[in-house]
C-alpha cells in the first residue's frame, strides 16, 4: 500500500492563505462519504471540537453566508438569525452551496471562495489555540491559528452553538 502524500496540490484555499502570508500546516486523511468531522478527527488524532466545519447557509432572501462551527456542535439557526440579524437562516442545498463557494460539499473551505459572502464564526472557536479547517479539497484540512479569522475573512463572532 502506497504511503499517503503529506502535500496536496494547490487549492484556491491554499493559494489564498499563501497570498495573505498565513502560516498553515497540511493534514491529509482518507475522505469517507458522510464521515464528517468525526472521521477526519479520528484519522488525524485530533479533538473533533478543534476540527471546524464550514457551512454554507442562506437567509430568508436566499443570500448566502458562511458559518464556521466546532465539528462536535450544531448551529442553532434561531440564535444565528437573531444575531445576524435576519428572520430565518437555513442550510443551502448541496448544489447551491457548491455554486456559491466553488467547492464540492465535503471540501468547502472559507478561504478562496468563488463568491464573496459574509462569514460568521462561533465565538468559542476563536478561543482555541489552533484549529483544523478544510483546505479546499475532500480529505484535506489545514491547521491555522483561529485568531486570524476575524481580520482575514472579516468574520463576525457569534454565539450560535446548540440546537433549535
PDB file of C-alpha atoms in Angstrom:
ATOM      1  CA  UNK A   1       0.000   0.000   0.000  1.00  0.00           C
ATOM      2  CA  UNK A   2       1.401   3.365  -1.017  1.00  0.00           C
ATOM      3  CA  UNK A   3       2.046   5.947   1.652  1.00  0.00           C
ATOM      4  CA  UNK A   4      -0.363   8.891   1.584  1.00  0.00           C
ATOM      5  CA  UNK A   5       1.347  12.083   0.376  1.00  0.00           C
ATOM      6  CA  UNK A   6       1.805  14.746   3.040  1.00  0.00           C
ATOM      7  CA  UNK A   7       1.420  17.532   0.494  1.00  0.00           C
ATOM      8  CA  UNK A   8      -1.683  18.208  -1.574  1.00  0.00           C
ATOM      9  CA  UNK A   9      -1.552  20.241  -4.760  1.00  0.00           C
ATOM     10  CA  UNK A  10      -2.624  23.863  -4.514  1.00  0.00           C
ATOM     11  CA  UNK A  11      -6.290  24.671  -3.975  1.00  0.00           C
ATOM     12  CA  UNK A  12      -7.940  28.110  -4.098  1.00  0.00           C
ATOM     13  CA  UNK A  13      -7.832  27.955  -0.276  1.00  0.00           C
ATOM     14  CA  UNK A  14      -4.080  27.323  -0.020  1.00  0.00           C
ATOM     15  CA  UNK A  15      -3.410  29.950  -2.693  1.00  0.00           C
ATOM     16  CA  UNK A  16      -5.474  32.445  -0.655  1.00  0.00           C
ATOM     17  CA  UNK A  17      -3.565  31.603   2.553  1.00  0.00           C
ATOM     18  CA  UNK A  18      -0.177  31.913   0.821  1.00  0.00           C
ATOM     19  CA  UNK A  19      -1.161  35.242  -0.801  1.00  0.00           C
ATOM     20  CA  UNK A  20      -2.068  36.589   2.642  1.00  0.00           C
ATOM     21  CA  UNK A  21       1.131  35.163   4.187  1.00  0.00           C
ATOM     22  CA  UNK A  22      -0.777  32.990   6.647  1.00  0.00           C
ATOM     23  CA  UNK A  23       1.170  30.136   8.240  1.00  0.00           C
ATOM     24  CA  UNK A  24      -0.628  26.794   7.966  1.00  0.00           C
ATOM     25  CA  UNK A  25       0.042  23.086   8.210  1.00  0.00           C
ATOM     26  CA  UNK A  26      -1.358  20.468   5.820  1.00  0.00           C
ATOM     27  CA  UNK A  27      -3.269  17.426   7.098  1.00  0.00           C
ATOM     28  CA  UNK A  28      -4.279  14.702   4.632  1.00  0.00           C
ATOM     29  CA  UNK A  29      -6.727  11.930   5.529  1.00  0.00           C
ATOM     30  CA  UNK A  30      -8.830   9.350   3.684  1.00  0.00           C
ATOM     31  CA  UNK A  31     -12.141  11.051   2.886  1.00  0.00           C
ATOM     32  CA  UNK A  32     -15.148   8.960   3.909  1.00  0.00           C
ATOM     33  CA  UNK A  33     -18.571   9.858   2.461  1.00  0.00           C
ATOM     34  CA  UNK A  34     -20.749  11.143   5.338  1.00  0.00           C
ATOM     35  CA  UNK A  35     -17.831  10.650   7.769  1.00  0.00           C
ATOM     36  CA  UNK A  36     -17.744  14.335   8.651  1.00  0.00           C
ATOM     37  CA  UNK A  37     -15.519  15.882  11.265  1.00  0.00           C
ATOM     38  CA  UNK A  38     -15.688  12.785  13.484  1.00  0.00           C
ATOM     39  CA  UNK A  39     -13.902  10.754  10.820  1.00  0.00           C
ATOM     40  CA  UNK A  40     -11.259  13.375   9.991  1.00  0.00           C
ATOM     41  CA  UNK A  41     -10.582  13.965  13.708  1.00  0.00           C
ATOM     42  CA  UNK A  42     -10.230  10.216  14.327  1.00  0.00           C
ATOM     43  CA  UNK A  43      -7.828   9.712  11.426  1.00  0.00           C
ATOM     44  CA  UNK A  44      -5.716  12.751  12.301  1.00  0.00           C
ATOM     45  CA  UNK A  45      -5.722  12.075  16.047  1.00  0.00           C
ATOM     46  CA  UNK A  46      -7.130  15.485  16.997  1.00  0.00           C
ATOM     47  CA  UNK A  47     -10.144  16.535  19.077  1.00  0.00           C
ATOM     48  CA  UNK A  48     -13.301  16.860  16.978  1.00  0.00           C
ATOM     49  CA  UNK A  49     -14.014  20.117  18.851  1.00  0.00           C
ATOM     50  CA  UNK A  50     -10.967  21.683  17.148  1.00  0.00           C
ATOM     51  CA  UNK A  51     -11.948  20.475  13.659  1.00  0.00           C
ATOM     52  CA  UNK A  52     -14.042  23.327  12.279  1.00  0.00           C
ATOM     53  CA  UNK A  53     -16.754  22.755   9.709  1.00  0.00           C
ATOM     54  CA  UNK A  54     -17.500  25.320   7.005  1.00  0.00           C
ATOM     55  CA  UNK A  55     -21.250  25.516   6.443  1.00  0.00           C
ATOM     56  CA  UNK A  56     -22.876  27.364   3.549  1.00  0.00           C
ATOM     57  CA  UNK A  57     -26.229  28.749   4.689  1.00  0.00           C
ATOM     58  CA  UNK A  58     -28.729  31.276   3.353  1.00  0.00           C
ATOM     59  CA  UNK A  59     -31.084  33.836   4.821  1.00  0.00           C
ATOM     60  CA  UNK A  60     -34.777  34.270   4.003  1.00  0.00           C
ATOM     61  CA  UNK A  61     -33.873  36.230   0.865  1.00  0.00           C
ATOM     62  CA  UNK A  62     -31.611  33.360  -0.314  1.00  0.00           C
ATOM     63  CA  UNK A  63     -28.469  35.457   0.288  1.00  0.00           C
ATOM     64  CA  UNK A  64     -25.614  33.042   1.061  1.00  0.00           C
ATOM     65  CA  UNK A  65     -23.411  33.174   4.147  1.00  0.00           C
ATOM     66  CA  UNK A  66     -20.720  31.037   5.760  1.00  0.00           C
ATOM     67  CA  UNK A  67     -20.842  29.685   9.324  1.00  0.00           C
ATOM     68  CA  UNK A  68     -17.728  28.232  10.977  1.00  0.00           C
ATOM     69  CA  UNK A  69     -18.653  25.806  13.771  1.00  0.00           C
ATOM     70  CA  UNK A  70     -16.961  23.219  16.005  1.00  0.00           C
ATOM     71  CA  UNK A  71     -17.108  19.760  14.456  1.00  0.00           C
ATOM     72  CA  UNK A  72     -18.849  18.329  17.509  1.00  0.00           C
ATOM     73  CA  UNK A  73     -21.507  21.063  17.731  1.00  0.00           C
ATOM     74  CA  UNK A  74     -24.644  22.025  15.855  1.00  0.00           C
ATOM     75  CA  UNK A  75     -25.651  25.517  14.714  1.00  0.00           C
ATOM     76  CA  UNK A  76     -28.704  26.962  16.419  1.00  0.00           C
ATOM     77  CA  UNK A  77     -30.367  28.531  13.398  1.00  0.00           C
ATOM     78  CA  UNK A  78     -32.659  30.649  15.588  1.00  0.00           C
ATOM     79  CA  UNK A  79     -29.758  32.042  17.637  1.00  0.00           C
ATOM     80  CA  UNK A  80     -27.794  32.756  14.460  1.00  0.00           C
ATOM     81  CA  UNK A  81     -30.749  34.510  12.788  1.00  0.00           C
ATOM     82  CA  UNK A  82     -31.237  36.743  15.854  1.00  0.00           C
ATOM     83  CA  UNK A  83     -27.577  37.816  15.829  1.00  0.00           C
ATOM     84  CA  UNK A  84     -27.112  38.415  12.089  1.00  0.00           C
ATOM     85  CA  UNK A  85     -29.981  39.815  12.221  1.00  0.00           C
ATOM     86  CA  UNK A  86     -32.455  38.267   9.832  1.00  0.00           C
ATOM     87  CA  UNK A  87     -35.762  36.415  10.007  1.00  0.00           C
ATOM     88  CA  UNK A  88     -34.538  32.942   9.111  1.00  0.00           C
ATOM     89  CA  UNK A  89     -31.368  31.004   8.296  1.00  0.00           C
ATOM     90  CA  UNK A  90     -31.219  27.571   6.716  1.00  0.00           C
ATOM     91  CA  UNK A  91     -28.550  25.346   5.139  1.00  0.00           C
ATOM     92  CA  UNK A  92     -28.149  25.631   1.373  1.00  0.00           C
ATOM     93  CA  UNK A  93     -28.851  22.583  -0.763  1.00  0.00           C
ATOM     94  CA  UNK A  94     -25.536  20.906  -1.729  1.00  0.00           C
ATOM     95  CA  UNK A  95     -25.684  22.027  -5.372  1.00  0.00           C
ATOM     96  CA  UNK A  96     -26.446  25.619  -4.306  1.00  0.00           C
ATOM     97  CA  UNK A  97     -23.635  25.586  -1.729  1.00  0.00           C
ATOM     98  CA  UNK A  98     -21.238  24.329  -4.399  1.00  0.00           C
ATOM     99  CA  UNK A  99     -22.304  27.057  -6.834  1.00  0.00           C
ATOM    100  CA  UNK A 100     -21.758  29.795  -4.216  1.00  0.00           C
ATOM    101  CA  UNK A 101     -18.474  28.503  -2.781  1.00  0.00           C
ATOM    102  CA  UNK A 102     -16.829  26.877  -5.788  1.00  0.00           C
ATOM    103  CA  UNK A 103     -16.049  23.808  -3.637  1.00  0.00           C
ATOM    104  CA  UNK A 104     -17.519  20.311  -3.525  1.00  0.00           C
ATOM    105  CA  UNK A 105     -19.555  19.655  -0.386  1.00  0.00           C
ATOM    106  CA  UNK A 106     -17.170  17.867   1.996  1.00  0.00           C
ATOM    107  CA  UNK A 107     -14.331  20.031   0.704  1.00  0.00           C
ATOM    108  CA  UNK A 108     -15.695  23.525   1.399  1.00  0.00           C
ATOM    109  CA  UNK A 109     -13.169  25.992   2.752  1.00  0.00           C
ATOM    110  CA  UNK A 110     -13.872  29.556   3.931  1.00  0.00           C
ATOM    111  CA  UNK A 111     -10.709  30.636   2.082  1.00  0.00           C
ATOM    112  CA  UNK A 112     -10.638  31.345  -1.652  1.00  0.00           C
ATOM    113  CA  UNK A 113     -14.396  31.289  -2.120  1.00  0.00           C
ATOM    114  CA  UNK A 114     -15.801  31.751  -5.619  1.00  0.00           C
ATOM    115  CA  UNK A 115     -18.231  34.402  -4.355  1.00  0.00           C
ATOM    116  CA  UNK A 116     -17.707  36.890  -1.510  1.00  0.00           C
ATOM    117  CA  UNK A 117     -20.029  36.004   1.371  1.00  0.00           C
ATOM    118  CA  UNK A 118     -20.355  37.203   4.946  1.00  0.00           C
ATOM    119  CA  UNK A 119     -18.592  34.858   7.378  1.00  0.00           C
ATOM    120  CA  UNK A 120     -19.797  34.147  10.909  1.00  0.00           C
ATOM    121  CA  UNK A 121     -17.643  32.191  13.350  1.00  0.00           C
ATOM    122  CA  UNK A 122     -18.794  30.611  16.606  1.00  0.00           C
ATOM    123  CA  UNK A 123     -17.108  32.821  19.230  1.00  0.00           C
ATOM    124  CA  UNK A 124     -15.670  29.864  21.185  1.00  0.00           C
ATOM    125  CA  UNK A 125     -13.724  28.759  18.078  1.00  0.00           C
ATOM    126  CA  UNK A 126     -11.617  31.914  18.446  1.00  0.00           C
ATOM    127  CA  UNK A 127     -10.563  30.817  21.959  1.00  0.00           C
ATOM    128  CA  UNK A 128      -8.892  27.605  20.760  1.00  0.00           C
ATOM    129  CA  UNK A 129      -5.081  27.525  20.482  1.00  0.00           C
ATOM    130  CA  UNK A 130      -5.274  26.022  16.994  1.00  0.00           C
ATOM    131  CA  UNK A 131      -7.853  24.591  14.599  1.00  0.00           C
ATOM    132  CA  UNK A 132      -8.058  22.313  11.582  1.00  0.00           C
ATOM    133  CA  UNK A 133     -10.351  23.563   8.833  1.00  0.00           C
ATOM    134  CA  UNK A 134     -10.998  22.398   5.292  1.00  0.00           C
ATOM    135  CA  UNK A 135      -8.236  23.252   2.844  1.00  0.00           C
ATOM    136  CA  UNK A 136     -10.409  23.218  -0.267  1.00  0.00           C
ATOM    137  CA  UNK A 137     -10.496  19.528  -1.098  1.00  0.00           C
ATOM    138  CA  UNK A 138     -12.116  16.423   0.370  1.00  0.00           C
ATOM    139  CA  UNK A 139      -9.633  14.665   2.645  1.00  0.00           C
ATOM    140  CA  UNK A 140      -7.529  17.781   3.233  1.00  0.00           C
ATOM    141  CA  UNK A 141      -7.508  20.067   6.271  1.00  0.00           C
ATOM    142  CA  UNK A 142      -5.211  22.971   7.090  1.00  0.00           C
ATOM    143  CA  UNK A 143      -4.080  23.796  10.598  1.00  0.00           C
ATOM    144  CA  UNK A 144      -4.209  27.505  11.466  1.00  0.00           C
ATOM    145  CA  UNK A 145      -4.440  29.917  14.376  1.00  0.00           C
ATOM    146  CA  UNK A 146      -8.160  30.804  14.697  1.00  0.00           C
ATOM    147  CA  UNK A 147      -7.340  34.316  15.885  1.00  0.00           C
ATOM    148  CA  UNK A 148      -6.620  35.287  12.264  1.00  0.00           C
ATOM    149  CA  UNK A 149     -10.208  34.640  11.127  1.00  0.00           C
ATOM    150  CA  UNK A 150     -11.866  37.954  12.102  1.00  0.00           C
ATOM    151  CA  UNK A 151      -9.364  40.090  10.201  1.00  0.00           C
ATOM    152  CA  UNK A 152      -8.544  37.709   7.337  1.00  0.00           C
ATOM    153  CA  UNK A 153     -12.182  36.894   6.484  1.00  0.00           C
ATOM    154  CA  UNK A 154     -13.902  39.867   8.140  1.00  0.00           C
ATOM    155  CA  UNK A 155     -15.564  37.102  10.157  1.00  0.00           C
ATOM    156  CA  UNK A 156     -18.050  38.225  12.793  1.00  0.00           C
ATOM    157  CA  UNK A 157     -18.068  36.284  16.071  1.00  0.00           C
ATOM    158  CA  UNK A 158     -21.495  34.925  17.044  1.00  0.00           C
ATOM    159  CA  UNK A 159     -22.790  32.625  19.783  1.00  0.00           C
ATOM    160  CA  UNK A 160     -24.847  30.071  17.907  1.00  0.00           C
ATOM    161  CA  UNK A 161     -23.692  26.644  19.141  1.00  0.00           C
ATOM    162  CA  UNK A 162     -26.555  24.480  20.258  1.00  0.00           C
ATOM    163  CA  UNK A 163     -29.796  23.047  18.929  1.00  0.00           C
ATOM    164  CA  UNK A 164     -33.017  24.778  17.985  1.00  0.00           C
TER     165      UNK A 164
END
